[in-house]
PDB file of C-alpha atoms in Angstrom:
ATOM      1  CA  UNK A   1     -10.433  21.738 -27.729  1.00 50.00           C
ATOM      2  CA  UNK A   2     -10.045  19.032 -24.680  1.00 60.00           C
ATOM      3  CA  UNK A   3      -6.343  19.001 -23.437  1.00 65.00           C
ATOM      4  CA  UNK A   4      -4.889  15.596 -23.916  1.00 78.00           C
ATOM      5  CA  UNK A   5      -3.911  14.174 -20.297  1.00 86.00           C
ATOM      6  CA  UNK A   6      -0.571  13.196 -19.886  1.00 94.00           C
ATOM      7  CA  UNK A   7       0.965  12.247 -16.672  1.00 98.00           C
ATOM      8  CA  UNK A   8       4.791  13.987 -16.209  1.00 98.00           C
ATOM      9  CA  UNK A   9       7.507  10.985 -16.477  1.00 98.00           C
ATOM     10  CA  UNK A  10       8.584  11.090 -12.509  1.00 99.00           C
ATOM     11  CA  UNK A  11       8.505   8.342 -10.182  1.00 99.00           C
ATOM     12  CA  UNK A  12       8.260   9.205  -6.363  1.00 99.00           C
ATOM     13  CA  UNK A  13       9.569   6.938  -3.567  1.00 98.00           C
ATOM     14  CA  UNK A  14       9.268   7.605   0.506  1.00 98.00           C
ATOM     15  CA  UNK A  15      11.898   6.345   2.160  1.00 97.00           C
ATOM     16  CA  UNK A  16      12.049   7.871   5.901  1.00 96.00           C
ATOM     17  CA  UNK A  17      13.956   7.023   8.815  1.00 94.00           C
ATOM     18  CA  UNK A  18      17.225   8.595   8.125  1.00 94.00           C
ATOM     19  CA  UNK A  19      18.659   5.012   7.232  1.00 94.00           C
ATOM     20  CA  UNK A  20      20.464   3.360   4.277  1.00 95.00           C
ATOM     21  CA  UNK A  21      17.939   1.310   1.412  1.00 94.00           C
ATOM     22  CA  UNK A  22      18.286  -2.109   2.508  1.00 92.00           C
ATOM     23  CA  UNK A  23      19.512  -4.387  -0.920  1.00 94.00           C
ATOM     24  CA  UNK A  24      15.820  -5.201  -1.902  1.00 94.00           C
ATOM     25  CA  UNK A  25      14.875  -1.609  -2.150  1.00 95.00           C
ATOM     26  CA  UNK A  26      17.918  -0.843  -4.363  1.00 97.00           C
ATOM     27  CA  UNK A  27      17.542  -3.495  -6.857  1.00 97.00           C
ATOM     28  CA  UNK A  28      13.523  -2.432  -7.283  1.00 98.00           C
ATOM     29  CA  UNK A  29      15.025   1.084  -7.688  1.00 98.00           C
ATOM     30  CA  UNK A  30      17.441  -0.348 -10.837  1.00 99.00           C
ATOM     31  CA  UNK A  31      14.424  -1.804 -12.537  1.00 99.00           C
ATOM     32  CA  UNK A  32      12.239   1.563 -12.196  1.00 99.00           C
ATOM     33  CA  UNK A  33      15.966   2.832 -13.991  1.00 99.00           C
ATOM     34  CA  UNK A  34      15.639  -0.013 -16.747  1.00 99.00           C
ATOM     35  CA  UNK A  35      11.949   0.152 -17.551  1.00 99.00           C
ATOM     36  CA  UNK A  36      11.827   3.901 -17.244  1.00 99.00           C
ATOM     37  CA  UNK A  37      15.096   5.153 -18.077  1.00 98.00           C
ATOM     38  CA  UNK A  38      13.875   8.887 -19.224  1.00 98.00           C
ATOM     39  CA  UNK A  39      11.995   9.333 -15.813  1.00 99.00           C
ATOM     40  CA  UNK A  40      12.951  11.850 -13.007  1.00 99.00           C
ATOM     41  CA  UNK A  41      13.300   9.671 -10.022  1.00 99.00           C
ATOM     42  CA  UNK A  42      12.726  11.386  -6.554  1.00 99.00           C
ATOM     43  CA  UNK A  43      12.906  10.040  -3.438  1.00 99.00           C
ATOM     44  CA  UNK A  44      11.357  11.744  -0.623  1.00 98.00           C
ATOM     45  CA  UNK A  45      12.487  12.033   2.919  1.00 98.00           C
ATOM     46  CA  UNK A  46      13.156  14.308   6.337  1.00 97.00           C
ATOM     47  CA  UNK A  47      15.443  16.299   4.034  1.00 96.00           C
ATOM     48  CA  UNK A  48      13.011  16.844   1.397  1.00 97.00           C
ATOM     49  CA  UNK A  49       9.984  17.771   3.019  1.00 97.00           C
ATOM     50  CA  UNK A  50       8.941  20.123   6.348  1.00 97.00           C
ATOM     51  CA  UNK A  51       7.254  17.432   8.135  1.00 96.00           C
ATOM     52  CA  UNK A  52       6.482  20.129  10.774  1.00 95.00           C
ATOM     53  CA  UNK A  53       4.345  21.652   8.770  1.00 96.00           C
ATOM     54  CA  UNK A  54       2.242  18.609   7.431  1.00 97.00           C
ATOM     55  CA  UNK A  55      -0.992  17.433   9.806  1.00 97.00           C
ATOM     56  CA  UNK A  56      -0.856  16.111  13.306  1.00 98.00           C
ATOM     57  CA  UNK A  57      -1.491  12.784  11.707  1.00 98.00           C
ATOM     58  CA  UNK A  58       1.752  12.876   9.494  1.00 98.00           C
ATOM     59  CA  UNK A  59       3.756  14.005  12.855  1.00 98.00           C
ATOM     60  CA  UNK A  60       2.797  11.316  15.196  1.00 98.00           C
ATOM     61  CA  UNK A  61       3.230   8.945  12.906  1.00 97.00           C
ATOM     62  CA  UNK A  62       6.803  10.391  12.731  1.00 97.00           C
ATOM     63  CA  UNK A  63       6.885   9.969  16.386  1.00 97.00           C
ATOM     64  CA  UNK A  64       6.174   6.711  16.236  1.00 95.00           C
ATOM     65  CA  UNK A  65       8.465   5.669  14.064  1.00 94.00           C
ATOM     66  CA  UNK A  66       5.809   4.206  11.559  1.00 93.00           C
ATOM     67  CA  UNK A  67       7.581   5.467   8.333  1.00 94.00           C
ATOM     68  CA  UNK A  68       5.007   3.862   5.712  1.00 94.00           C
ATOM     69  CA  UNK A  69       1.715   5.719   7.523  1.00 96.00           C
ATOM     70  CA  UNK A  70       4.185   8.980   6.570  1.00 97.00           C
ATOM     71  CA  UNK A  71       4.971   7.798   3.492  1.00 97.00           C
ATOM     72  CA  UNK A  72       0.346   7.659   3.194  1.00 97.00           C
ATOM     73  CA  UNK A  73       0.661  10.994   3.328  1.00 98.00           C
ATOM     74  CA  UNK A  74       3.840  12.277   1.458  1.00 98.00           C
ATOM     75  CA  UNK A  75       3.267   9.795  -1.560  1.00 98.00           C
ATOM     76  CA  UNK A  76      -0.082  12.213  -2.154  1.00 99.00           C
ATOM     77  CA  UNK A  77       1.235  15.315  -1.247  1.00 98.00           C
ATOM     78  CA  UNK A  78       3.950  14.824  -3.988  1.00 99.00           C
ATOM     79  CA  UNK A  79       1.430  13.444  -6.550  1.00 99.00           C
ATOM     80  CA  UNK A  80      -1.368  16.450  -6.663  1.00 99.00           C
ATOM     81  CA  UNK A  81       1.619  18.687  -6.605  1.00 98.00           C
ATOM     82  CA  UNK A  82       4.151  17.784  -9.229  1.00 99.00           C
ATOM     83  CA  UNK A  83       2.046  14.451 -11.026  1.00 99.00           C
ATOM     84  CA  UNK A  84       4.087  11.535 -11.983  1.00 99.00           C
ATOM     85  CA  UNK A  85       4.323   8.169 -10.666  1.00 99.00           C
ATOM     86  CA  UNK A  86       4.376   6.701  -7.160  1.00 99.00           C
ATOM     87  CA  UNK A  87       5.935   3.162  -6.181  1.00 98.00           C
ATOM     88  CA  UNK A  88       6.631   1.499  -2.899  1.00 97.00           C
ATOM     89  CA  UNK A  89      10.188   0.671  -2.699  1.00 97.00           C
ATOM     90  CA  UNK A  90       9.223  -3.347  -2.894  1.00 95.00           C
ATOM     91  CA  UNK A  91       7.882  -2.993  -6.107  1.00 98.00           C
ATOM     92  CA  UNK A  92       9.856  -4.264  -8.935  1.00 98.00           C
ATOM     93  CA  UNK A  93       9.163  -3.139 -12.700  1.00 99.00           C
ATOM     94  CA  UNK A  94       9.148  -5.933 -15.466  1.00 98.00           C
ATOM     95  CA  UNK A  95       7.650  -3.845 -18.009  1.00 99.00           C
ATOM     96  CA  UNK A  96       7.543  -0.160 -19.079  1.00 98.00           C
ATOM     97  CA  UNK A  97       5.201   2.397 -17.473  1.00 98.00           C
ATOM     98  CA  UNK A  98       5.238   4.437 -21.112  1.00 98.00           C
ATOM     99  CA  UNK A  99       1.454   3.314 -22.028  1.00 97.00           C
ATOM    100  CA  UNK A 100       0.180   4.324 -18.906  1.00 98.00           C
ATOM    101  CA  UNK A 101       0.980   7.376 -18.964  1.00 98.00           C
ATOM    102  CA  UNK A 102      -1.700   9.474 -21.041  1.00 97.00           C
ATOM    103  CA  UNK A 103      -4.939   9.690 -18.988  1.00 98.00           C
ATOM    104  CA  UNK A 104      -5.639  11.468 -15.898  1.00 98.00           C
ATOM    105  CA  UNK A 105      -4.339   8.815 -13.081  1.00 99.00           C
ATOM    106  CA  UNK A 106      -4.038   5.290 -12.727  1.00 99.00           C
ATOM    107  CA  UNK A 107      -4.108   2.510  -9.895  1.00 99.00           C
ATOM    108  CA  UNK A 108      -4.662  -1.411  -9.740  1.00 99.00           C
ATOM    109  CA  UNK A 109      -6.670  -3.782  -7.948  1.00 98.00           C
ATOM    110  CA  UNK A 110      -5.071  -6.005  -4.722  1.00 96.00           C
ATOM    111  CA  UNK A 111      -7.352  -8.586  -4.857  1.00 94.00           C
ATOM    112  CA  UNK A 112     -11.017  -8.353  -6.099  1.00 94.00           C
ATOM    113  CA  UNK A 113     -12.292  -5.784  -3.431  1.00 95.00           C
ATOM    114  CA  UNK A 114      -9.438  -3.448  -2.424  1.00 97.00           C
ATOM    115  CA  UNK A 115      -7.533  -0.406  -4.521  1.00 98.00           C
ATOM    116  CA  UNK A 116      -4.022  -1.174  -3.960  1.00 98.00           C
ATOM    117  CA  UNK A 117      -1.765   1.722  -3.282  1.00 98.00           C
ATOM    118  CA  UNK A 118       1.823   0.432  -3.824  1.00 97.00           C
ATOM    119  CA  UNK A 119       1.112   1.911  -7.677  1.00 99.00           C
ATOM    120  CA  UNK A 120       0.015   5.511  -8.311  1.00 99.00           C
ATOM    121  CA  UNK A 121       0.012   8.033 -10.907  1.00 99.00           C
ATOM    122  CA  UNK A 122      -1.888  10.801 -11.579  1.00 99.00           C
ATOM    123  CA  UNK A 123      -1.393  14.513 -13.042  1.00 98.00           C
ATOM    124  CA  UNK A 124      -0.846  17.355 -10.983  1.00 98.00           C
ATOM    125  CA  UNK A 125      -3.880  18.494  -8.930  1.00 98.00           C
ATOM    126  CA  UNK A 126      -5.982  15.323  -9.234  1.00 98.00           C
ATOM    127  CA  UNK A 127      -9.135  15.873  -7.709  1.00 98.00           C
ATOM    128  CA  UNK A 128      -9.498  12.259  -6.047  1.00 98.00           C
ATOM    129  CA  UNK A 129      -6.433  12.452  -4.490  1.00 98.00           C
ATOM    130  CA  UNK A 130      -6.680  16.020  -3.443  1.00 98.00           C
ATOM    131  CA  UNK A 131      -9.731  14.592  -1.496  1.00 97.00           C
ATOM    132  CA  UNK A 132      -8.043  11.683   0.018  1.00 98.00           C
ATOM    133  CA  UNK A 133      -5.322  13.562   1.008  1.00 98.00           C
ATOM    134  CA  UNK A 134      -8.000  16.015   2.748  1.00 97.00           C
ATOM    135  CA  UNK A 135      -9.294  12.983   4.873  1.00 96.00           C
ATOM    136  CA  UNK A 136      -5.885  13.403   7.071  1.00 97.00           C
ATOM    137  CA  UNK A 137      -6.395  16.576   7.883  1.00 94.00           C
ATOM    138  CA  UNK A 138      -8.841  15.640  10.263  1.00 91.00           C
ATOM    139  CA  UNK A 139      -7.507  12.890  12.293  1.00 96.00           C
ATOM    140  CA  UNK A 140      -4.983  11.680  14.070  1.00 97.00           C
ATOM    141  CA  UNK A 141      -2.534   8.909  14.109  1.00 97.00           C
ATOM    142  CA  UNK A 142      -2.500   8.849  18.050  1.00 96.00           C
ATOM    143  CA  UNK A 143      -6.100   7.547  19.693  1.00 95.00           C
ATOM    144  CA  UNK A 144      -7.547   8.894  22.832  1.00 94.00           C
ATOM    145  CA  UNK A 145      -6.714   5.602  24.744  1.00 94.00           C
ATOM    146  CA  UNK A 146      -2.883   5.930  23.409  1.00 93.00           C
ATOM    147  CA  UNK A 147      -3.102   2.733  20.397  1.00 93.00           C
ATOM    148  CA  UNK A 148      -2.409   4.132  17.346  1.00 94.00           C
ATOM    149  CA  UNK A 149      -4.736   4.792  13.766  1.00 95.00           C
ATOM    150  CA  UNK A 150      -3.439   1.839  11.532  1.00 90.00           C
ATOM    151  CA  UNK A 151      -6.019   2.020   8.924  1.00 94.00           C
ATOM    152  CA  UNK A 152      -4.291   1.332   6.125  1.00 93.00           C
ATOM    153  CA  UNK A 153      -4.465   3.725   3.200  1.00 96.00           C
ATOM    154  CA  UNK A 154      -5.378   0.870   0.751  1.00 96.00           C
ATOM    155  CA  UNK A 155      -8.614   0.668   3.040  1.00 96.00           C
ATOM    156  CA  UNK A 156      -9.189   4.362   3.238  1.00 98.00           C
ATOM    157  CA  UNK A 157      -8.710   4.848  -1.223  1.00 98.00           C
ATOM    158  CA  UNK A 158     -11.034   1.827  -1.764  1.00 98.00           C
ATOM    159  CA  UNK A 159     -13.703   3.214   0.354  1.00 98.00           C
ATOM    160  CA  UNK A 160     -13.628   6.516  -1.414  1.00 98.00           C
ATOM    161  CA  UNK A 161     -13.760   4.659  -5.049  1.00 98.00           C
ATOM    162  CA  UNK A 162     -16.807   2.532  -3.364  1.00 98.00           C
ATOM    163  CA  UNK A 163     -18.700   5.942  -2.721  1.00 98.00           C
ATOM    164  CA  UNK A 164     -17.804   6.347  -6.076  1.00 98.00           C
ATOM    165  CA  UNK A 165     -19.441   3.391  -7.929  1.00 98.00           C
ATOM    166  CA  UNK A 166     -16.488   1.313  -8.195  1.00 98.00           C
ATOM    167  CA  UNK A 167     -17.556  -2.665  -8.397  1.00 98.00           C
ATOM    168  CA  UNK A 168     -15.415  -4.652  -6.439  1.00 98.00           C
ATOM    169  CA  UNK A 169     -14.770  -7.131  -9.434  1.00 98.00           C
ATOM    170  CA  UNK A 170     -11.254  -6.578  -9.311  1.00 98.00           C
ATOM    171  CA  UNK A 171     -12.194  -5.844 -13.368  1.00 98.00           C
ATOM    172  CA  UNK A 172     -10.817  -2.903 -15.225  1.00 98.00           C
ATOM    173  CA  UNK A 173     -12.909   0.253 -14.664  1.00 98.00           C
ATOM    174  CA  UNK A 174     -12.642   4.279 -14.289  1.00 98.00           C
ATOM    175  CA  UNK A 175     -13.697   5.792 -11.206  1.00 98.00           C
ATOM    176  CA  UNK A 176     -13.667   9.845 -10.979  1.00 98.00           C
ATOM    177  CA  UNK A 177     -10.911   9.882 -13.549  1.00 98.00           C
ATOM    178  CA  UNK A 178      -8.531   7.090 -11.704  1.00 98.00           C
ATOM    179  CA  UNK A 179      -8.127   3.861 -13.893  1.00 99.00           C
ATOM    180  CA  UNK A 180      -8.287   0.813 -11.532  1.00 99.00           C
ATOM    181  CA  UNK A 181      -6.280  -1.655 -13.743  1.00 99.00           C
ATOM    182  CA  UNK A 182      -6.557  -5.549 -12.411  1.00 98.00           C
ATOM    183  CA  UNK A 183      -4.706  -7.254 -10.048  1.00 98.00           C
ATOM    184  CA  UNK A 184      -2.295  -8.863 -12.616  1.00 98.00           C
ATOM    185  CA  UNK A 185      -1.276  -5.708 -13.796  1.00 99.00           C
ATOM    186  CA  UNK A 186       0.811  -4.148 -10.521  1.00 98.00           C
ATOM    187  CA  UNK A 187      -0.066  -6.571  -8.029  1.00 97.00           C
ATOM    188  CA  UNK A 188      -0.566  -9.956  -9.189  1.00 97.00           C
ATOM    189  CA  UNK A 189       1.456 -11.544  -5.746  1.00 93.00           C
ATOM    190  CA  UNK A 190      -1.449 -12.358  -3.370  1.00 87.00           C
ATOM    191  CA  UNK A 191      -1.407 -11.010   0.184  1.00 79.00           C
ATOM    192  CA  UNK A 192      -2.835 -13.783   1.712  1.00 75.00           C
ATOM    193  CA  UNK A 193      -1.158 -16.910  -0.130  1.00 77.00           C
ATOM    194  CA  UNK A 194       2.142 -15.891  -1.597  1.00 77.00           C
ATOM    195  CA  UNK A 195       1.001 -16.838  -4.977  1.00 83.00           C
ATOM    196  CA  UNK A 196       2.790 -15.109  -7.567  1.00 90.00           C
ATOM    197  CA  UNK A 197       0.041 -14.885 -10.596  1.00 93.00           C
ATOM    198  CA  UNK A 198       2.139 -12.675 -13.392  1.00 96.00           C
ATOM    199  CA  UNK A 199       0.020 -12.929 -16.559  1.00 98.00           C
ATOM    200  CA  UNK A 200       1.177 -10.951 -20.391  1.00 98.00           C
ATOM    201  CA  UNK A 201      -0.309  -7.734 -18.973  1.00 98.00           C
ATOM    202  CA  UNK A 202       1.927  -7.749 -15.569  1.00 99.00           C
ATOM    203  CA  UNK A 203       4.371  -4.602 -15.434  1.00 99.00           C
ATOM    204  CA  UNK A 204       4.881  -4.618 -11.905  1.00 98.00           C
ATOM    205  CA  UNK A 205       5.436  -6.778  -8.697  1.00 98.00           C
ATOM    206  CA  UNK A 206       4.599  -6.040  -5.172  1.00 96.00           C
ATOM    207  CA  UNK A 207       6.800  -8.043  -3.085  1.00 91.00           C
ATOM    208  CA  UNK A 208       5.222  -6.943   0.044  1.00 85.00           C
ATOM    209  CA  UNK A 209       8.555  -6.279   2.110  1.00 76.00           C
ATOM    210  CA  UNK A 210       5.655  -5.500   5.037  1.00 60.00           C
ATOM    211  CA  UNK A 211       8.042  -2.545   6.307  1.00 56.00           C
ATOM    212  CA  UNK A 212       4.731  -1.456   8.785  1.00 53.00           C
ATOM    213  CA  UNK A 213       4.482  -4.680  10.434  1.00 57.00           C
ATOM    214  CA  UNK A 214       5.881  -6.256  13.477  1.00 60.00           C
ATOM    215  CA  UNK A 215       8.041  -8.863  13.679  1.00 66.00           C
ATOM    216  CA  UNK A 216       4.872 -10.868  14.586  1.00 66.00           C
ATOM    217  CA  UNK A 217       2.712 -10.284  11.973  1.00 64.00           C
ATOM    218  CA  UNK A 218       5.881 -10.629   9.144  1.00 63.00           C
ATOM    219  CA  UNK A 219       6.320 -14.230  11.058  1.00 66.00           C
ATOM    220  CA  UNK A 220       2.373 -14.835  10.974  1.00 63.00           C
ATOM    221  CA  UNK A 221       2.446 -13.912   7.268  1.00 58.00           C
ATOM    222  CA  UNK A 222       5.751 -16.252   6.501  1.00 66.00           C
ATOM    223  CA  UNK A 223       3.715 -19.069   8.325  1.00 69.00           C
ATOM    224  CA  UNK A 224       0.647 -18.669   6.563  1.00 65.00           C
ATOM    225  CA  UNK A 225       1.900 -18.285   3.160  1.00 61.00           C
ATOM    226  CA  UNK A 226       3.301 -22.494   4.186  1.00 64.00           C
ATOM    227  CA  UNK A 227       0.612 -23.606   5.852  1.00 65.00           C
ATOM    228  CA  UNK A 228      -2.023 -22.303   2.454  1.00 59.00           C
ATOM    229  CA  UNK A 229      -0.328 -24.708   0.614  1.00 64.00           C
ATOM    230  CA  UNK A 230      -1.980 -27.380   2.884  1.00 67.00           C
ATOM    231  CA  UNK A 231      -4.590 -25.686   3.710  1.00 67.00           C
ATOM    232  CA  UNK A 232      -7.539 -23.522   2.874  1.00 70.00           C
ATOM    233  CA  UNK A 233      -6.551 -19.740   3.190  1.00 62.00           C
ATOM    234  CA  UNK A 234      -9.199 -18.752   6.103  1.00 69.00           C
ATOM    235  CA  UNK A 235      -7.917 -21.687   7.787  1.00 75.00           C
ATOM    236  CA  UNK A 236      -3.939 -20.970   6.993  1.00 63.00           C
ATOM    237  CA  UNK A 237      -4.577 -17.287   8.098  1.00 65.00           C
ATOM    238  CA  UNK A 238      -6.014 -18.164  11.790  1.00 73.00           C
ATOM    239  CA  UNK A 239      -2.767 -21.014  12.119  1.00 73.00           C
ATOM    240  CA  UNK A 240      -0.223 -18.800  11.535  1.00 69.00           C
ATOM    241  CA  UNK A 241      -1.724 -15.525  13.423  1.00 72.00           C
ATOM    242  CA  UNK A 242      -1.598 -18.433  16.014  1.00 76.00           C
ATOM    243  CA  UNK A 243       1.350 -19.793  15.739  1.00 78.00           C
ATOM    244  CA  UNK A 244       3.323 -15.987  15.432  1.00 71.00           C
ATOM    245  CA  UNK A 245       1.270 -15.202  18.736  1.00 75.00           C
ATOM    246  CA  UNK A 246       2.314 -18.495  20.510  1.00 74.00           C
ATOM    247  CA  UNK A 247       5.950 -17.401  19.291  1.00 73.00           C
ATOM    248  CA  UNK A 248       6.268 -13.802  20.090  1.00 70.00           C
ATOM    249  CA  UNK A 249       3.916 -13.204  23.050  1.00 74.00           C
ATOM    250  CA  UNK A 250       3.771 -16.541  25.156  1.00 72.00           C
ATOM    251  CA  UNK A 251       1.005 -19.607  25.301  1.00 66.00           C
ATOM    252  CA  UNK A 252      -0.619 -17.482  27.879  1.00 65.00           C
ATOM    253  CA  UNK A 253      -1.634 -14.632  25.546  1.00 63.00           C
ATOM    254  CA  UNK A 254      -2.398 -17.718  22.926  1.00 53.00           C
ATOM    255  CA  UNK A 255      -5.130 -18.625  25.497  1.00 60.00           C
ATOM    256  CA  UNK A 256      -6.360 -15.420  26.230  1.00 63.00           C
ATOM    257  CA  UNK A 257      -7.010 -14.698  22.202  1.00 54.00           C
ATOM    258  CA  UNK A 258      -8.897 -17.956  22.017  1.00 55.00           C
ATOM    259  CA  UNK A 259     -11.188 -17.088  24.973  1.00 57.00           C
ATOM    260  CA  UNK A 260     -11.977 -13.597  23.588  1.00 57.00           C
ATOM    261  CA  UNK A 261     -12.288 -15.213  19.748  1.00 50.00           C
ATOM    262  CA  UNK A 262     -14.985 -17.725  20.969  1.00 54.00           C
ATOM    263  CA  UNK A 263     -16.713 -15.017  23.478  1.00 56.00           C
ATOM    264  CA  UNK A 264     -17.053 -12.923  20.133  1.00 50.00           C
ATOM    265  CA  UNK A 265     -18.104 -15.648  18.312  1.00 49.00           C
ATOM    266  CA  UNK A 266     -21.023 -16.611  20.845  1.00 54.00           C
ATOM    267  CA  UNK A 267     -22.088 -12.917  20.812  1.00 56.00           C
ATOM    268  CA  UNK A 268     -23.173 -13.504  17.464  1.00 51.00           C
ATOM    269  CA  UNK A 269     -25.036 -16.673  17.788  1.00 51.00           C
TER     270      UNK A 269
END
């Protein structure tokens, strides 16, 4: 007789740093505690975890004070062991998690193409995510020439669901036992415009707080989310990339991206 899959009712946040939540985190946090008021919430940090005993990856990103590339790591870690549920600390409920919670894992769509990650669940010992979480064992956050691995981890989980047979639809499927809901489910705020799409089956925000960015690309982002309402997103995008570099860096360095844009774009002519 088949075991019926049930994920355990805990919801794991990172939060490293060794500073306070700001006010945004906490009230996400109270509406994980209304929507889900039976769960264990955990919140993992230096205190909770040997990070001196995870991968060279996980360490120099500690180093580097690039909390959410640790939080890549830890947010699987505490998944295949224990199961449950984990949420970035921008995401707000609106909805109970209760009739998620008995198949093997679960995930949603970004956009049509990418697996976001700001959503997980899975039981303990998930085989997909014991893979992923494999993948950093052999690398590091640190390159040779001293820039630093910012792949994100939504990049790195689509790519395994693609060698998988996922269809980048952004349409509800199963992949290796991890149900890829749609966009409007967890993540119906676009990335790229700002536009909040919540539909009857949304249950969760990302508010995409951006806590890995610089102050350039959060002022980039700000300026593009204006400017799409003008104009069209590709367009919006390269303005305020602009614009943030103009801003934070100097018309010099403005100049010098523009050369090396067009010397790219004659190389493929």
């Amino acid at each position: 007789m088949e075991v019926p899959h049930q994920i355990p009712k805990i919801i794991h946040y990172c939060w490293f740093g060794k500073t306070s939540l700001p006010e945004d985190a906490q009230r996400c946090i109270a509406s994980w505690k209304k929507f889900c008021p039976d769960y264990e919430i955990v919140e993992w940090n230096e205190t909770k975890i040997n990070l001196s005993a995870l991968p060279l990856y996980v360490q120099q990103a500690y180093a580097a004070q690039k909390w959410a590339f640790v939080a890549d790591y830890v947010r699987l870690y505490a998944l295949i062991r224990y199961g449950g549920v984990y949420m970035d600390t921008d995401v707000e409920l609106v909805a109970p998690l209760d009739r998620f919670m008995n198949q093997a894992a679960f995930a949603g769509f970004e956009d049509a193409s990418h697996v976001a990650t700001c959503v997980m669940a899975c039981e303990p010992e998930f085989p997909l995510f014991k893979e992923f979480l494999l993948q950093y064992s052999n690398m590091q956050f640190l390159n040779p020439d001293g820039t630093l691995n910012t792949t994100t981890n939504v990049s790195r989980l689509t790519d395994i669901c693609l060698e998988r047979g996922m269809l980048q639809n952004g349409q509800c499927q199963s992949v290796a036992g991890l149900t890829i809901y749609p966009a409007d489910y967890f993540c119906p705020l676009a990335l790229d415009t700002g536009l909040l799409k919540q539909t009857e089956n949304t249950v969760a925000i990302h508010w995409f707080a951006g806590s890995w960015w610089s102050s350039e690309e959060k002022y980039a982002w700000k300026i593009t989310r204006r400017l799409h309402r003008i104009l069209p997103v590709k367009t919006a995008k390269r303005l305020g990339k602009a614009i943030a570099i103009a801003r934070y860096r100097g018309w010099s360095s403005l100049a010098e991206t523009f050369s090396d844009f067009c010397r790219k774009q004659r190389k493929h002519e």
